[in-house]
Coordinates of C-alpha atoms in Angstrom, one line a residue:
M2 CA -75.8 -19.5 90.7
S3 CA -73.5 -21.6 88.4
N4 CA -70.5 -19.7 87.3
V5 CA -67.5 -21.0 85.2
A6 CA -64.1 -19.4 85.3
V7 CA -62.5 -18.0 82.1
K8 CA -59.0 -19.3 83.0
G9 CA -57.1 -18.3 79.9
Y10 CA -57.3 -17.0 76.3
A11 CA -55.3 -16.8 73.2
Y12 CA -55.8 -14.8 69.9
C13 CA -53.6 -15.2 66.8
L14 CA -53.6 -14.1 63.2
N15 CA -52.0 -15.8 60.2
H16 CA -51.0 -13.2 57.6
V17 CA -51.7 -15.0 54.3
P18 CA -51.9 -12.5 51.3
E19 CA -51.0 -15.2 48.7
L20 CA -53.8 -17.5 50.0
A21 CA -56.1 -14.4 49.9
L22 CA -55.1 -13.5 46.4
H23 CA -55.6 -17.0 44.9
Y24 CA -58.2 -18.7 47.2
G25 CA -60.2 -16.0 48.9
N26 CA -63.7 -16.6 47.5
T27 CA -64.1 -13.2 45.8
P28 CA -60.9 -13.4 43.6
Y29 CA -61.2 -17.2 43.3
V30 CA -64.6 -17.0 41.7
E31 CA -63.6 -14.0 39.6
R32 CA -60.7 -16.0 38.2
K33 CA -62.8 -19.0 37.4
T34 CA -65.6 -17.0 35.8
K35 CA -63.8 -14.0 34.2
G36 CA -60.2 -15.0 33.8
D37 CA -57.6 -12.3 34.2
S38 CA -59.9 -9.3 34.9
E39 CA -58.9 -5.8 35.6
F40 CA -59.8 -6.3 39.3
L41 CA -57.5 -9.3 39.5
K42 CA -54.7 -7.3 37.8
Q43 CA -55.0 -4.5 40.4
L44 CA -55.6 -6.7 43.5
P45 CA -51.9 -7.8 44.1
G46 CA -50.8 -4.2 44.4
T47 CA -53.3 -3.5 47.3
L48 CA -52.2 -6.4 49.5
Q49 CA -50.1 -5.7 52.6
R50 CA -46.6 -6.7 53.3
F51 CA -46.0 -8.7 56.5
D52 CA -44.4 -5.6 58.2
E53 CA -47.5 -3.6 57.3
A54 CA -49.9 -6.2 58.6
L55 CA -47.8 -6.4 61.7
A56 CA -48.1 -2.7 62.3
Y57 CA -51.8 -2.4 61.5
P58 CA -53.4 -1.1 64.8
A59 CA -56.4 -3.4 64.7
N60 CA -54.2 -6.5 64.3
Q61 CA -52.1 -5.5 67.2
A62 CA -55.3 -5.0 69.3
Y63 CA -56.4 -8.5 68.3
I64 CA -53.2 -10.2 69.6
G65 CA -53.1 -8.1 72.7
G66 CA -50.3 -5.8 71.5
M67 CA -52.5 -2.8 72.0
D68 CA -55.2 -1.9 74.5
L69 CA -58.6 -1.2 73.0
N70 CA -58.7 2.3 74.5
A71 CA -55.4 3.0 72.8
L72 CA -56.8 1.7 69.5
E73 CA -59.8 3.9 69.8
A74 CA -57.6 6.9 70.4
H75 CA -55.2 6.0 67.6
P76 CA -55.2 8.4 64.6
Q77 CA -57.4 7.2 61.7
P78 CA -57.5 5.8 59.1
W79 CA -55.5 3.1 60.9
Y80 CA -53.9 1.9 57.6
A81 CA -52.3 5.3 57.2
H82 CA -51.1 5.5 60.8
R83 CA -49.3 2.2 61.6
V84 CA -48.0 1.3 65.0
E85 CA -44.3 2.1 65.4
G86 CA -42.1 -0.8 66.7
A87 CA -44.9 -3.3 66.4
S88 CA -44.1 -6.8 67.6
R89 CA -45.0 -10.1 66.1
F90 CA -46.0 -11.4 69.6
G91 CA -48.6 -9.8 71.8
K92 CA -50.0 -10.6 75.2
Y93 CA -52.5 -13.0 73.7
G94 CA -50.8 -14.5 70.7
E95 CA -49.0 -13.7 67.5
I96 CA -49.2 -12.7 63.8
M97 CA -47.6 -15.5 61.9
P98 CA -46.1 -14.9 58.4
E99 CA -47.4 -16.9 55.5
D100 CA -44.3 -19.0 54.8
E101 CA -44.4 -20.3 58.4
F102 CA -48.1 -20.9 58.2
L103 CA -47.6 -23.1 55.1
G104 CA -45.1 -25.1 57.2
L105 CA -47.7 -25.4 60.0
L106 CA -50.3 -26.4 57.4
D107 CA -48.0 -29.3 56.4
M108 CA -47.5 -30.2 60.1
C109 CA -51.2 -30.5 60.6
D110 CA -51.7 -32.7 57.6
V111 CA -52.1 -36.5 58.4
F112 CA -53.1 -37.7 54.9
D113 CA -50.2 -36.4 52.8
L114 CA -52.4 -33.8 51.2
I115 CA -49.9 -30.9 51.5
W116 CA -46.8 -31.1 49.5
L117 CA -44.0 -28.5 50.0
E118 CA -41.1 -28.0 47.6
E119 CA -38.0 -29.5 49.2
S120 CA -35.8 -26.3 49.4
F121 CA -38.8 -24.3 50.8
A122 CA -39.5 -27.0 53.4
A123 CA -35.9 -26.9 54.5
R124 CA -36.0 -23.1 54.9
I125 CA -39.2 -23.3 56.9
R126 CA -37.9 -26.0 59.1
E127 CA -35.1 -23.6 60.3
K128 CA -37.6 -20.8 60.9
L129 CA -40.1 -22.9 62.8
A130 CA -37.4 -24.4 64.9
A131 CA -36.9 -21.0 66.4
H132 CA -40.6 -20.6 67.2
P133 CA -41.1 -20.8 71.0
F134 CA -44.0 -23.3 70.8
M135 CA -42.8 -25.6 68.0
T136 CA -41.8 -28.7 69.9
P137 CA -39.5 -31.5 68.4
A138 CA -42.6 -33.7 68.1
L139 CA -44.3 -31.0 66.0
L140 CA -41.2 -30.3 63.9
A141 CA -40.9 -34.0 63.2
R142 CA -44.3 -33.7 61.4
L143 CA -42.8 -31.3 58.8
E144 CA -42.0 -33.2 55.6
K145 CA -38.7 -33.1 53.8
G146 CA -40.4 -32.0 50.7
H147 CA -40.9 -32.8 47.0
S148 CA -39.2 -31.8 43.8
P149 CA -40.7 -28.9 41.7
E150 CA -41.5 -31.5 39.0
E151 CA -43.5 -33.6 41.3
I152 CA -45.5 -30.7 42.6
R153 CA -46.1 -29.4 39.0
G154 CA -47.3 -32.8 38.0
E155 CA -49.8 -33.0 40.8
A156 CA -51.2 -29.6 39.7
E157 CA -51.3 -30.4 36.0
M158 CA -52.5 -34.1 36.2
H159 CA -54.3 -34.5 39.4
H160 CA -56.2 -31.2 40.1
A161 CA -53.9 -30.1 43.0
L162 CA -54.0 -26.4 43.9
P163 CA -50.6 -24.6 43.9
L164 CA -49.5 -22.9 47.1
Y165 CA -47.5 -19.7 46.6
F166 CA -45.0 -17.6 48.5
G167 CA -43.3 -14.6 47.1
G168 CA -45.3 -14.9 43.9
V169 CA -43.9 -18.4 43.0
P170 CA -45.3 -21.9 43.7
V171 CA -43.7 -23.5 46.8
G172 CA -46.1 -26.5 47.2
C173 CA -49.6 -27.7 46.5
V174 CA -52.7 -29.1 48.1
R175 CA -53.7 -32.5 46.7
Q176 CA -57.3 -33.7 46.3
G177 CA -58.5 -36.4 48.6
H178 CA -60.8 -38.3 46.2
D179 CA -61.3 -38.4 42.5
V180 CA -65.0 -37.6 42.4
D181 CA -66.0 -36.5 46.0
E182 CA -66.6 -32.7 45.9
C183 CA -66.2 -32.6 49.7
L184 CA -62.6 -33.8 49.3
E185 CA -61.5 -31.7 46.4
A186 CA -58.4 -29.7 46.9
Y187 CA -60.0 -26.3 47.6
V188 CA -62.3 -27.7 50.4
L189 CA -59.3 -29.6 51.9
L190 CA -57.2 -26.4 51.9
E191 CA -60.1 -24.5 53.6
N192 CA -60.4 -27.2 56.3
L193 CA -56.7 -27.7 56.9
A194 CA -56.1 -24.0 57.2
C195 CA -58.9 -23.8 59.8
K196 CA -57.3 -26.7 61.6
A197 CA -53.8 -25.2 61.6
G198 CA -55.1 -21.9 62.9
G199 CA -56.9 -23.7 65.8
V200 CA -53.6 -25.5 66.6
L201 CA -51.6 -22.3 66.7
A202 CA -54.1 -20.6 69.1
L203 CA -54.2 -23.7 71.3
L204 CA -50.4 -23.7 71.6
H205 CA -50.5 -20.1 72.8
L206 CA -53.3 -21.0 75.2
F207 CA -51.1 -23.6 76.9
K208 CA -48.6 -20.9 77.8
N209 CA -51.1 -18.1 78.6
A210 CA -53.2 -20.3 80.9
G211 CA -50.3 -22.3 82.4
I212 CA -51.9 -25.6 81.5
A213 CA -50.2 -28.7 80.0
P214 CA -51.7 -30.3 76.8
E215 CA -52.5 -33.5 78.6
D216 CA -54.6 -31.6 81.2
V217 CA -57.2 -30.6 78.6
D218 CA -60.3 -32.7 79.0
F219 CA -62.5 -31.5 76.1
V220 CA -62.3 -29.3 73.0
V221 CA -65.3 -27.5 71.4
E222 CA -64.5 -26.1 67.9
C223 CA -66.7 -23.4 66.5
S224 CA -65.5 -22.2 63.1
E225 CA -67.8 -22.1 60.0
E226 CA -66.1 -24.8 58.0
A227 CA -67.6 -28.3 57.4
A228 CA -65.5 -31.4 57.4
G229 CA -66.8 -34.6 55.9
D230 CA -67.2 -36.6 52.7
M231 CA -70.0 -37.0 50.2
N232 CA -71.9 -39.2 52.6
Q233 CA -71.8 -36.8 55.5
R234 CA -70.7 -33.4 54.3
G235 CA -70.4 -31.8 57.7
G236 CA -69.7 -34.8 60.0
G237 CA -66.6 -33.2 61.7
N238 CA -64.5 -33.4 63.8
F239 CA -62.2 -30.3 63.8
A240 CA -62.0 -30.3 67.6
K241 CA -60.5 -33.8 68.0
A242 CA -58.2 -33.2 65.0
V243 CA -56.8 -30.0 66.6
A244 CA -56.4 -31.8 69.9
E245 CA -54.4 -34.6 68.3
I246 CA -51.8 -32.3 66.7
A247 CA -51.5 -30.1 69.9
G248 CA -50.8 -33.2 72.1
C249 CA -54.0 -33.2 74.1
V250 CA -53.9 -36.9 74.5
N251 CA -56.6 -37.0 77.2
A252 CA -59.1 -34.9 75.4
S253 CA -62.1 -35.6 73.2
G254 CA -64.2 -33.0 71.5
F255 CA -66.9 -32.0 69.1
D256 CA -67.8 -29.1 66.7
V257 CA -70.5 -26.5 67.2
R258 CA -71.9 -24.8 64.1
A259 CA -74.2 -21.7 64.1
F260 CA -72.6 -19.4 61.6
C261 CA -71.4 -16.2 63.4
A262 CA -73.3 -17.2 66.5
G263 CA -71.2 -20.4 66.8
P264 CA -68.5 -19.0 69.2
V265 CA -70.9 -17.8 71.8
N266 CA -73.0 -20.9 71.6
A267 CA -69.8 -23.0 71.9
M268 CA -68.7 -21.0 75.0
I269 CA -72.1 -21.8 76.6
A270 CA -71.9 -25.4 75.6
G271 CA -68.4 -25.8 77.0
A272 CA -69.2 -23.8 80.2
S273 CA -72.3 -25.9 80.7
Q274 CA -70.2 -29.1 80.7
V275 CA -67.8 -27.6 83.2
A276 CA -70.6 -26.4 85.5
A277 CA -72.3 -29.8 85.4
G278 CA -69.0 -31.5 86.5
A279 CA -68.8 -33.4 83.2
R280 CA -65.5 -31.8 82.2
K281 CA -62.9 -29.9 84.2
N282 CA -60.7 -28.2 81.6
C283 CA -62.7 -27.4 78.5
V284 CA -61.2 -25.4 75.6
V285 CA -63.3 -23.5 73.1
L286 CA -61.4 -22.6 69.9
A287 CA -61.8 -21.8 66.2
G288 CA -59.6 -21.4 63.2
G289 CA -60.1 -18.9 60.3
A290 CA -61.9 -19.1 57.0
V291 CA -59.9 -19.0 53.7
P292 CA -63.0 -18.1 51.6
K293 CA -63.5 -14.9 53.6
L294 CA -60.1 -13.6 52.7
C295 CA -60.3 -10.6 50.4
M296 CA -64.1 -10.9 50.6
N297 CA -64.7 -7.1 50.2
S298 CA -61.6 -6.5 48.1
R299 CA -63.5 -5.5 45.0
D300 CA -64.7 -2.4 46.7
H301 CA -61.3 -1.7 48.3
V302 CA -59.6 -1.9 44.9
K303 CA -62.2 0.3 43.3
K304 CA -61.6 3.0 45.9
G305 CA -57.9 2.8 45.9
L306 CA -57.7 1.3 49.4
P307 CA -55.5 -1.4 50.8
S308 CA -57.1 -4.9 50.9
L309 CA -56.9 -5.5 54.6
E310 CA -58.7 -8.9 54.6
D311 CA -55.4 -10.8 54.4
C312 CA -55.4 -12.5 57.8
L313 CA -56.9 -15.7 59.1
G314 CA -58.2 -15.1 62.6
N315 CA -58.2 -17.8 65.4
F316 CA -58.7 -18.0 69.1
A317 CA -58.8 -20.4 72.0
V318 CA -60.4 -20.0 75.5
L319 CA -60.0 -22.2 78.6
L320 CA -63.0 -22.7 80.8
T321 CA -62.6 -24.3 84.3
P322 CA -64.6 -24.5 87.5
E323 CA -64.8 -21.1 89.3
D324 CA -61.5 -20.6 91.2
G325 CA -62.3 -17.3 93.1
V326 CA -59.7 -15.5 91.0
S327 CA -60.5 -15.6 87.3
P328 CA -63.4 -13.7 85.8
V329 CA -66.5 -15.9 85.3
M330 CA -69.3 -16.6 82.8
R331 CA -72.7 -16.5 84.4
L332 CA -74.9 -19.3 83.3
D333 CA -78.1 -18.2 85.1
A334 CA -79.1 -15.6 82.6
L335 CA -78.1 -16.5 79.0
G336 CA -79.5 -14.6 76.0
K337 CA -81.0 -16.6 73.2
H338 CA -82.8 -15.7 70.0
T339 CA -85.9 -17.9 70.0
V340 CA -87.8 -19.0 66.9
A341 CA -90.6 -16.7 67.9
A342 CA -88.4 -13.6 68.4
G343 CA -88.4 -12.7 64.7
A344 CA -85.7 -11.1 62.5
A345 CA -86.2 -7.4 63.3
P346 CA -83.1 -5.9 64.8
Q347 CA -85.0 -4.6 67.8
A348 CA -86.4 -8.0 68.5
I349 CA -83.0 -9.6 68.3
T350 CA -81.5 -7.0 70.6
G351 CA -84.3 -7.5 73.0
A352 CA -83.8 -11.3 73.2
L353 CA -80.0 -11.1 73.5
V354 CA -79.6 -8.1 75.7
W355 CA -82.8 -7.0 77.5
D356 CA -84.2 -10.4 78.4
P357 CA -81.1 -11.8 80.3
L358 CA -80.6 -8.4 82.1
Q359 CA -84.3 -8.5 83.2
K360 CA -83.8 -12.0 84.6
L361 CA -81.1 -10.7 86.9
G362 CA -82.9 -7.5 87.8
L363 CA -80.2 -5.5 86.0
G364 CA -80.5 -2.5 83.6
F365 CA -78.6 -1.5 80.5
A366 CA -76.3 0.7 82.6
D367 CA -75.3 -2.2 84.7
V368 CA -73.2 -3.5 81.8
D369 CA -70.0 -1.6 81.4
K370 CA -69.1 -2.9 77.9
Y371 CA -71.0 -4.7 75.2
A372 CA -69.4 -6.7 72.4
A373 CA -71.2 -7.8 69.3
E374 CA -70.0 -8.2 65.7
L375 CA -66.6 -6.6 66.1
Q376 CA -65.6 -6.2 62.4
I377 CA -62.9 -3.7 61.5
P378 CA -64.8 -0.7 60.2
E379 CA -62.1 0.2 57.7
I380 CA -63.0 -3.1 55.9
T381 CA -66.7 -2.9 56.1
V382 CA -67.5 0.8 55.6
P383 CA -65.9 1.1 52.0
A384 CA -67.9 -2.1 51.1
G385 CA -71.2 -0.4 52.0
A386 CA -71.8 -2.4 55.2
G387 CA -71.2 0.5 57.5
N388 CA -69.6 0.5 61.0
V389 CA -71.1 -2.8 62.2
P390 CA -70.1 -2.6 65.9
E391 CA -71.3 1.0 66.2
A392 CA -74.6 0.0 64.6
N393 CA -75.1 -2.7 67.3
F394 CA -74.3 -0.3 70.1
K395 CA -76.7 2.2 68.8
M396 CA -79.4 -0.5 68.6
I397 CA -78.8 -1.3 72.3
A398 CA -78.9 2.3 73.2
A399 CA -82.2 2.8 71.2
L400 CA -83.7 -0.2 73.1
A401 CA -82.6 1.4 76.4
V402 CA -84.5 4.5 75.4
M403 CA -87.6 2.5 74.6
K404 CA -87.4 0.8 78.0
K405 CA -87.1 4.2 79.6
Q406 CA -83.7 3.5 81.0
L407 CA -82.0 6.1 78.9
E408 CA -82.8 9.6 77.6
K409 CA -82.6 10.0 73.8
A410 CA -80.1 12.8 74.2
E411 CA -77.8 10.4 76.1
M412 CA -77.6 7.8 73.4
N413 CA -74.3 9.0 71.8
E414 CA -72.7 9.0 75.2
F415 CA -74.0 5.5 76.0
V416 CA -72.4 4.3 72.7
R417 CA -69.1 6.0 73.5
Q418 CA -68.9 4.7 77.0
R419 CA -70.2 1.2 76.6
G420 CA -69.1 0.3 73.1
I421 CA -65.7 -0.8 71.8
P422 CA -64.0 -0.3 68.5
G423 CA -64.2 -3.1 65.9
F424 CA -60.8 -4.8 65.7
A425 CA -61.5 -8.3 64.3
H426 CA -61.2 -9.5 60.7
T427 CA -64.3 -10.3 58.6
Q428 CA -63.9 -14.1 59.1
G429 CA -67.6 -14.6 59.8
H430 CA -67.5 -16.3 63.3
I431 CA -64.2 -14.6 64.4
P432 CA -65.6 -11.0 65.0
S433 CA -68.7 -12.3 66.9
G434 CA -68.2 -11.2 70.4
V435 CA -65.6 -13.7 71.7
P436 CA -62.5 -11.6 70.6
F437 CA -63.4 -9.2 73.4
V438 CA -63.3 -12.0 76.1
G439 CA -59.5 -11.5 76.5
H440 CA -59.6 -7.7 76.8
A441 CA -62.8 -7.9 79.0
C442 CA -61.2 -10.4 81.4
D443 CA -58.1 -8.2 81.7
W444 CA -60.2 -5.2 82.4
I445 CA -62.2 -7.0 85.0
N446 CA -59.0 -8.2 86.7
E447 CA -57.7 -4.7 86.7
G448 CA -60.9 -3.3 88.2
R449 CA -61.6 -1.1 85.1
I450 CA -65.0 -2.7 84.5
R451 CA -67.2 -4.9 86.5
R452 CA -69.4 -6.5 83.9
A453 CA -69.3 -7.2 80.1
M454 CA -71.8 -8.8 77.8
I455 CA -70.6 -11.0 74.9
I456 CA -73.1 -11.3 72.0
G457 CA -73.0 -13.6 69.0
K458 CA -75.4 -13.3 66.1
G459 CA -75.7 -15.6 63.1
S460 CA -77.2 -15.7 59.6
L461 CA -78.9 -19.1 59.4
F462 CA -80.6 -18.1 56.2
L463 CA -77.3 -18.4 54.3
A464 CA -77.7 -22.2 54.3
R465 CA -81.1 -21.9 52.4
L466 CA -82.8 -24.0 55.1
T467 CA -84.6 -21.2 57.0
N468 CA -85.1 -17.5 56.9
L469 CA -84.3 -17.3 60.6
S470 CA -81.4 -15.5 62.2
D471 CA -79.7 -16.8 65.4
G472 CA -78.0 -15.4 68.4
A473 CA -76.8 -16.0 72.0
S474 CA -75.2 -14.0 74.7
F475 CA -73.6 -14.3 78.2
L476 CA -72.3 -12.0 80.9
L477 CA -68.7 -11.8 82.2
E478 CA -68.2 -10.7 85.8
P479 CA -65.6 -10.8 88.6
P480 CA -65.7 -14.0 90.7
Q481 CA -67.8 -13.8 93.8
A482 CA -64.8 -13.4 96.0
K483 CA -63.8 -10.2 94.1
K484 CA -67.1 -8.4 94.1
A485 CA -66.1 -5.4 96.1
S486 CA -69.0 -3.0 96.3
V487 CA -72.8 -3.1 96.9
D488 CA -73.4 -1.2 93.7
S489 CA -72.1 -4.2 91.7
L490 CA -74.5 -6.6 93.3
T491 CA -77.8 -7.7 91.8
K492 CA -81.0 -7.8 93.8
E493 CA -80.5 -11.6 94.1
D494 CA -77.0 -11.1 95.5
V495 CA -78.2 -8.6 98.1
K496 CA -81.1 -10.9 99.1
A497 CA -78.7 -13.8 99.6
L498 CA -76.3 -11.7 101.7
L499 CA -79.2 -10.4 103.9
L500 CA -80.4 -14.0 104.4
E501 CA -76.9 -15.1 105.3
A502 CA -76.5 -12.2 107.7
L503 CA -79.8 -13.0 109.4
S504 CA -78.9 -16.6 109.7
D505 CA -75.5 -15.7 111.3
L506 CA -77.3 -13.3 113.7
A507 CA -79.8 -16.0 114.7
V508 CA -77.0 -18.4 115.5
S509 CA -75.1 -15.7 117.5
L510 CA -78.2 -14.9 119.5
G511 CA -78.9 -18.6 120.2
K512 CA -75.3 -19.0 121.5
R513 CA -75.7 -15.9 123.8
E514 CA -79.0 -17.3 125.3
A515 CA -77.3 -20.7 125.9

């Protein structure tokens, strides 16, 4: 059996309410088509301050500042019961404020596309100099800045997009070409923000995994953005661009795209390279999506709720050969949503959950925790999308009943025991299973669970190329050296142990006869 170790993980958020207000797709399109509408007048009053975003329980769970069991037990609604004494830094990463993120955006720019106002740039330089991971080499990338007149001229004469902080312009994003729509300022902002988020997560991963940047061999990037120009709209390469800024001088990389199924597919792609011996230290990472900011805010404003979609999510995971200590990804039973599987929820669940379990001789109860589409319910329920994680867990439970592995009366208890609360922002790819990898690995290391299934599902039909959906899944387990009890072994494991014992016995008997 080929296993690959999950050696480290990092999860960060960038709190960017001004980017959300101006460039989240919902308010951006509203502004372009309807001007200063009533929705846009009310939206600023619903956005969170940084201290509020910091203390939002789901945000703390994402960066490892709160255990998921504690999140589940926390009084609801979470936005009305903030976490007292919340810290910017958690076990997995941080929540970065918007002014520092704009500085990071400039540091990740290699084509002079980001201009910051000179006094703002000076203030941010001081703040970022105090950041634990901002090296002198990174700080040297931060520009000295431009005059307000220069920035205003770029916006008025050359279609640059203003960047705001505290309600006032503090910079701009310049266009990359006069006629190429793929290089217009909005697209470049989207891509640079995604790149910057990936860099931040990677910097945290170095510390969390105890690895130097130069030891990274390969990077697989799995966001939903597309980088290119008019001749190759999605040519890439975010992965290598992130590696460059983070100092991974010995790394190469590529991008994996599969909508929300991208992260799980990228984990499988990266792990397969490690298992094959092609790469030793492979990082899978993703930045966030600016268009998804404030995506459901129209419903939140209408119902007098805070607009919680004000954070860009990002993550990074390090995959290495199995080391006997770290939790592992199993590559011998991967779930995949085939073309023939169909789009019915039951068929998708069967392909992603039941089929890989059957291959290993396991049942639904052999997985302690399932993780799929982990959107924060307080964002999706008011928008009419329901509690997405809970709906997935109910579908798994219903399939277990159909397969006669669970009684119908036990479904709610199955969901309670084997589900987890949604704690990831609605950034498309970000909620799709992989945010649980960190918590799951910690729980496996602590002996709280023995097996978790990570599930990613994607909406391929959004591209208008096919009506198909997509999906993939994999299992996380303790390494072989840590499997402590027979009840955690599969039939194949037991068979292998018996054969090994018989072989040892035969050798022993042969020695006695000699």
